[in-house]
PDB file of C-alpha atoms in Angstrom:
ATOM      1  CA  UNK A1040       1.798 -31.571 -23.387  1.00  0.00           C
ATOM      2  CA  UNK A1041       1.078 -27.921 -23.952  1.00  0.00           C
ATOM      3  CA  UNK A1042       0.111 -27.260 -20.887  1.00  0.00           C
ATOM      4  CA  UNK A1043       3.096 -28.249 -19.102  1.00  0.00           C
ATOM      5  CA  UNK A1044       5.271 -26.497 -21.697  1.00  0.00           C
ATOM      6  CA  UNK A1045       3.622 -23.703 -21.230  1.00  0.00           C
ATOM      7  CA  UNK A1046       4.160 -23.539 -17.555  1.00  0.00           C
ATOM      8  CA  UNK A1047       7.560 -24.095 -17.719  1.00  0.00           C
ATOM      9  CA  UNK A1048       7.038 -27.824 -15.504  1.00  0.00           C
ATOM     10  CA  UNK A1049       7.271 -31.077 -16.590  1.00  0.00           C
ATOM     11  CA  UNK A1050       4.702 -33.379 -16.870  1.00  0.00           C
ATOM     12  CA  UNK A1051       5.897 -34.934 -12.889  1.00  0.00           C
ATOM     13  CA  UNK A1052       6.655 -31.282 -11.754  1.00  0.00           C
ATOM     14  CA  UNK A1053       3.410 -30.599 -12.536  1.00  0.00           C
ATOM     15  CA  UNK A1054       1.523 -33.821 -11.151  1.00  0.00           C
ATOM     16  CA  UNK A1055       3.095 -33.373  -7.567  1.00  0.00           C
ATOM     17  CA  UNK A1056       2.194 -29.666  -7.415  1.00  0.00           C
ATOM     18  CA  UNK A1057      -1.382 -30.519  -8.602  1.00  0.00           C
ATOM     19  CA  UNK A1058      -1.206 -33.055  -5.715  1.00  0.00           C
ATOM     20  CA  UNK A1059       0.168 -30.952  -2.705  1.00  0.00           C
ATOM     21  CA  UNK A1060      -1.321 -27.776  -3.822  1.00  0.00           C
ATOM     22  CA  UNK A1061      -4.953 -28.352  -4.542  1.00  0.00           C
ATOM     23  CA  UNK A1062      -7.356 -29.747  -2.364  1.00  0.00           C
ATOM     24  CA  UNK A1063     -11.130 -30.893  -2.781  1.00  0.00           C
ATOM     25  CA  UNK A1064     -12.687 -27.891  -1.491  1.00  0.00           C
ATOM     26  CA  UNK A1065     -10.373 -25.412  -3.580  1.00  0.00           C
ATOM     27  CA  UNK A1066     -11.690 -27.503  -6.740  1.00  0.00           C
ATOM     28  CA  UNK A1067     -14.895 -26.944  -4.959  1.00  0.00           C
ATOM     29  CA  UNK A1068     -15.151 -23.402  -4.610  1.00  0.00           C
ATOM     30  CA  UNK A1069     -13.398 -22.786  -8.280  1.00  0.00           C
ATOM     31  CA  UNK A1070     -16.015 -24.777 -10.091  1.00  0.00           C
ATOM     32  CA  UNK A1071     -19.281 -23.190  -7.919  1.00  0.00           C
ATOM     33  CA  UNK A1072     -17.527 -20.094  -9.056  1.00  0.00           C
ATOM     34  CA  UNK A1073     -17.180 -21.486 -12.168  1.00  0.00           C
ATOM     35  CA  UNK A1074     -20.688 -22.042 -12.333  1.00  0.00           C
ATOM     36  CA  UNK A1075     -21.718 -18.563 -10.746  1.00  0.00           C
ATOM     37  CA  UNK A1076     -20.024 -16.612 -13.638  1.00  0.00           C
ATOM     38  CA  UNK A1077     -21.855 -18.707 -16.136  1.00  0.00           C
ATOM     39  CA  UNK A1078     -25.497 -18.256 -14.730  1.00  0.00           C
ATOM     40  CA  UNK A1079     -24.230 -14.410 -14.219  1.00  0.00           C
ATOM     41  CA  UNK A1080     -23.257 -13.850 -17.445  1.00  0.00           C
ATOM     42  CA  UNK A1081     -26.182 -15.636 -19.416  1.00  0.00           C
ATOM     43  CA  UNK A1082     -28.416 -13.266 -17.167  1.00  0.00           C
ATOM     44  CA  UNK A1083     -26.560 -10.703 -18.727  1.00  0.00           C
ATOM     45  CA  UNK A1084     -27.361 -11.961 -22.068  1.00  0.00           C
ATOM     46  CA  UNK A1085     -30.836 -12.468 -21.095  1.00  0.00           C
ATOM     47  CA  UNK A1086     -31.151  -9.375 -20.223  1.00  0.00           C
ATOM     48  CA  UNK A1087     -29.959  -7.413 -23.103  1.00  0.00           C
ATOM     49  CA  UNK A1088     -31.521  -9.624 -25.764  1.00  0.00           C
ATOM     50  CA  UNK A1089     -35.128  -8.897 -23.443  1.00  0.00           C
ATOM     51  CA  UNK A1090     -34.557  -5.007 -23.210  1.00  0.00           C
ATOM     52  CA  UNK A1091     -33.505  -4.976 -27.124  1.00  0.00           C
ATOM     53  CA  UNK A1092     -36.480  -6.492 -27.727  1.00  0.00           C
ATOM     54  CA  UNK A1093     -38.891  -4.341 -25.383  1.00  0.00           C
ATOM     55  CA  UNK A1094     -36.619  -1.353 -27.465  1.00  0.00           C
ATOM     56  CA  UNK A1095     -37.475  -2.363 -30.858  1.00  0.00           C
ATOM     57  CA  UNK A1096     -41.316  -2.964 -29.848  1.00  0.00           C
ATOM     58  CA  UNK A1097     -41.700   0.648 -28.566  1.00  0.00           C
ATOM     59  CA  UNK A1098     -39.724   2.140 -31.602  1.00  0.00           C
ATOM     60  CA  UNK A1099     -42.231   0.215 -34.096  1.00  0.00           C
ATOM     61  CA  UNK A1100     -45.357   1.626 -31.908  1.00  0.00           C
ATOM     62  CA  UNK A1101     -44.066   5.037 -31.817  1.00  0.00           C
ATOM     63  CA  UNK A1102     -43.565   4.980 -35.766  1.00  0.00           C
ATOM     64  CA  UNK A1103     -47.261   3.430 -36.419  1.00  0.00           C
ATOM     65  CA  UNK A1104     -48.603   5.736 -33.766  1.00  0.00           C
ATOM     66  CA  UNK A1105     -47.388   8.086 -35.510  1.00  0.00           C
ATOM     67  CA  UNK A1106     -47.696   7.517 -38.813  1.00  0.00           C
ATOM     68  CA  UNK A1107     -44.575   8.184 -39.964  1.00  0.00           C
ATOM     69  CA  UNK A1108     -44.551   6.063 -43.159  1.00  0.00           C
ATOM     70  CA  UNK A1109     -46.641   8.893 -44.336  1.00  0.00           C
ATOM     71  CA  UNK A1110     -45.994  12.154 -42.441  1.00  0.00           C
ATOM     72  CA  UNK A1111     -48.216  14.101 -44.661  1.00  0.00           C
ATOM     73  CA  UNK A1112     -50.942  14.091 -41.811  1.00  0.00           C
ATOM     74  CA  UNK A1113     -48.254  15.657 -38.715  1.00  0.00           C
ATOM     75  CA  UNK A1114     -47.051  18.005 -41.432  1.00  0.00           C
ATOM     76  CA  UNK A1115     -50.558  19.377 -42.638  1.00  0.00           C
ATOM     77  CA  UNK A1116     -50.851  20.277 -38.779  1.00  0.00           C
ATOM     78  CA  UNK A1117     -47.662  22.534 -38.397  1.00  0.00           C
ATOM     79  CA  UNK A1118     -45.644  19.655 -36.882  1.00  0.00           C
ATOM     80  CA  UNK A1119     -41.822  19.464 -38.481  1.00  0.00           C
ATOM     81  CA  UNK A1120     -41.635  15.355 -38.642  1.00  0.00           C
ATOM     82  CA  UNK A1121     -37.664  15.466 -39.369  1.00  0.00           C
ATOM     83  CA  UNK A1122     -37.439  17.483 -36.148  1.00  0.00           C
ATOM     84  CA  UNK A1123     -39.413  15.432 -33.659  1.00  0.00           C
ATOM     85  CA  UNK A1124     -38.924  12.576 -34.674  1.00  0.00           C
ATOM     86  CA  UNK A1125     -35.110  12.839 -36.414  1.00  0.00           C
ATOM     87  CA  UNK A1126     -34.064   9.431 -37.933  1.00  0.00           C
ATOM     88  CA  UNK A1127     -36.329   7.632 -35.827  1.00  0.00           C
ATOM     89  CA  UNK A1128     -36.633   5.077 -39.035  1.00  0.00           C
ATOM     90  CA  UNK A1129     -32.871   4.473 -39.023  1.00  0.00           C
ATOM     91  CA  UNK A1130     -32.665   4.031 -35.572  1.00  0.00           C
ATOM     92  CA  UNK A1131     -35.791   1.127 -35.799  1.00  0.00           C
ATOM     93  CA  UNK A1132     -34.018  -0.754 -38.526  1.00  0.00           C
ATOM     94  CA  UNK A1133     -30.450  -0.497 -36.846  1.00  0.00           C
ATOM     95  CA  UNK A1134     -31.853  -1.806 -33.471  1.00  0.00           C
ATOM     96  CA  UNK A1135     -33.862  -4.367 -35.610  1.00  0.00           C
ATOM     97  CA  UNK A1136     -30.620  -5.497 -37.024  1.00  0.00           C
ATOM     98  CA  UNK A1137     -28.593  -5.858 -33.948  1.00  0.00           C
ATOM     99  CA  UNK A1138     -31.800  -7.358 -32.080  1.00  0.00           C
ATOM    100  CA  UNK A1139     -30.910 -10.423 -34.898  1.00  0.00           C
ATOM    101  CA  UNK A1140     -27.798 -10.748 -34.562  1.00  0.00           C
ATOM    102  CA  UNK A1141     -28.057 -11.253 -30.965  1.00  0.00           C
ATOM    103  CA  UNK A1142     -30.438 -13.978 -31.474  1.00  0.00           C
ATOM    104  CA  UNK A1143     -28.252 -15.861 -33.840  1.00  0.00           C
ATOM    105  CA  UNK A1144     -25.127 -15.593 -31.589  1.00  0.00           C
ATOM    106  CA  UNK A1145     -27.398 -17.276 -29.349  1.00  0.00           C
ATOM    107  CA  UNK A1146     -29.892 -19.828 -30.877  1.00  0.00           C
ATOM    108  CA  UNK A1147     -28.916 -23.524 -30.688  1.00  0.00           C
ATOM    109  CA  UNK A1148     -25.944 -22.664 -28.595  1.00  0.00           C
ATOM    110  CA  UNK A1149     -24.972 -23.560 -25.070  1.00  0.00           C
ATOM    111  CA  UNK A1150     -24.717 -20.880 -22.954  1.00  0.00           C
ATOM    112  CA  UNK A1151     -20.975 -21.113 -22.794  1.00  0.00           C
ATOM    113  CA  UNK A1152     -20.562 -20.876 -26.398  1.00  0.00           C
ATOM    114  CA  UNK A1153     -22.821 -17.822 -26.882  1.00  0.00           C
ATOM    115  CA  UNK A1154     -20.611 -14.633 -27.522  1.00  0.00           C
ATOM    116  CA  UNK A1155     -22.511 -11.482 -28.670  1.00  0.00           C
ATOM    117  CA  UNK A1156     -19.573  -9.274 -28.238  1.00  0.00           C
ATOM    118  CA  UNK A1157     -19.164  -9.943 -31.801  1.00  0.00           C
ATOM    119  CA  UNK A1158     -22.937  -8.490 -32.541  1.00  0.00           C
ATOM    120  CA  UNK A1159     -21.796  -5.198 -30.873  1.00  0.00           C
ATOM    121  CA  UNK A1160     -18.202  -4.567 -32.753  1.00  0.00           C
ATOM    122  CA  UNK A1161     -20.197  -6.022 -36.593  1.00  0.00           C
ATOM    123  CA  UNK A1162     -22.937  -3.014 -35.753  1.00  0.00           C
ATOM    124  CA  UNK A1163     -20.218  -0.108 -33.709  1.00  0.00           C
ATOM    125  CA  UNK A1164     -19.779   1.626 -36.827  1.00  0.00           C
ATOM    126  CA  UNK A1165     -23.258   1.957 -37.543  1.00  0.00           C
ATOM    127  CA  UNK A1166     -24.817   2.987 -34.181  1.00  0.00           C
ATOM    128  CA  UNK A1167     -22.056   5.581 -34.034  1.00  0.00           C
ATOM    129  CA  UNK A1168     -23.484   7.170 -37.746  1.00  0.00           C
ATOM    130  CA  UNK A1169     -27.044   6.724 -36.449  1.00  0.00           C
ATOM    131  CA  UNK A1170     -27.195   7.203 -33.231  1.00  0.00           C
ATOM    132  CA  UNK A1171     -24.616  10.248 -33.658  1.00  0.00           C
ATOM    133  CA  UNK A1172     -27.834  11.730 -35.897  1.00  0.00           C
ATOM    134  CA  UNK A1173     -30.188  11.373 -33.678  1.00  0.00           C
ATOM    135  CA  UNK A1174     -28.299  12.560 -31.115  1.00  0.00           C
ATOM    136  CA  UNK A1175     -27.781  16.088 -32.898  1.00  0.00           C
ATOM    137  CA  UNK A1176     -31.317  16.271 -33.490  1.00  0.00           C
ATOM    138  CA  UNK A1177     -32.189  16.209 -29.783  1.00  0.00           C
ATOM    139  CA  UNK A1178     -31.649  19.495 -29.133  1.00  0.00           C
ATOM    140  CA  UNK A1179     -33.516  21.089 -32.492  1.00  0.00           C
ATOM    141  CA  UNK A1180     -36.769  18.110 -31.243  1.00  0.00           C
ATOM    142  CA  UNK A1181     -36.570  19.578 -27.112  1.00  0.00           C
ATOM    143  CA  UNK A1182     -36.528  23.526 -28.505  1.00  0.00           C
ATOM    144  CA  UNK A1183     -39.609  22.411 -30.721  1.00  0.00           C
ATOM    145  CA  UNK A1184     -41.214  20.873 -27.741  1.00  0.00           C
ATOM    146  CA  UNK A1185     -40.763  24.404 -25.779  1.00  0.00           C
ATOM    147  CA  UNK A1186     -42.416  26.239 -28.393  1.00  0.00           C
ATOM    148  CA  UNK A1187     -45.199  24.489 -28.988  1.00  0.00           C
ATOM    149  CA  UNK A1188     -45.791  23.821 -24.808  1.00  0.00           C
TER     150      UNK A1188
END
């Protein structure tokens, strides 16, 4: 009923312009389509969950390589730790966080019923504050870099 409402037909009108108008291979190509966008857009998905993962795992090496849970050692050799490395911490924990929410937008979900736009708007506030850090510390880390090369 609400679809033939909403197009302004009635339920016949509607019937008899399904039947002259659409034909096998239109319903066809619409569902291959259909299907297309689907396998498309889970790659998608796919995709980002994989490189947020590969992120998060080369954030957690840099901070162990480093040893930045105790910078006492870089700083007993001259090296400014806040510079270099900024809120490197921050920027673990937020990717961390969003890495999880993607996950949970996904898990036990068909792949039409996984949205993760969601993930990005519940964390937008958030990356702006800690990315927008890190980002003014670039140029303080690269003039560093200079100095000491």
């Amino acid at each position: 009923i609400y679809i033939f409402s909403y197009s302004g037909l009635n339920k016949e009108e509607f019937l008899s312009s399904v039947e002259t108008e659409a034909n096998p291979t239109d319903i066809f190509q619409q569902e291959e389509q259909r299907l297309k966008n689907i396998e498309q857009r889970q790659n998608v998905i796919s995709e980002l969950v994989y490189t947020e993962k590969e992120y998060v795992r080369d954030l957690k090496i840099t901070y162990e390589t480093f040893n930045l849970h105790n910078p006492t050692f870089l700083e007993r050799r001259g090296i400014d730790v806040q510079i270099v490395f900024g809120n490197l911490l921050e920027v673990l924990n937020l990717a961390e966080d969003f890495l999880d929410l993607l996950q949970l937008a996904m898990k036990g979900k068909s792949e039409e019923d996984q949205c993760v736009g969601s993930c990005f708007l519940q964390v937008a506030d958030k990356m702006k504050l800690v990315y927008g850090l890190y980002c003014m510390n670039h140029d303080n880390a690269l003039t560093l870099f200079e100095k000491v090369r």
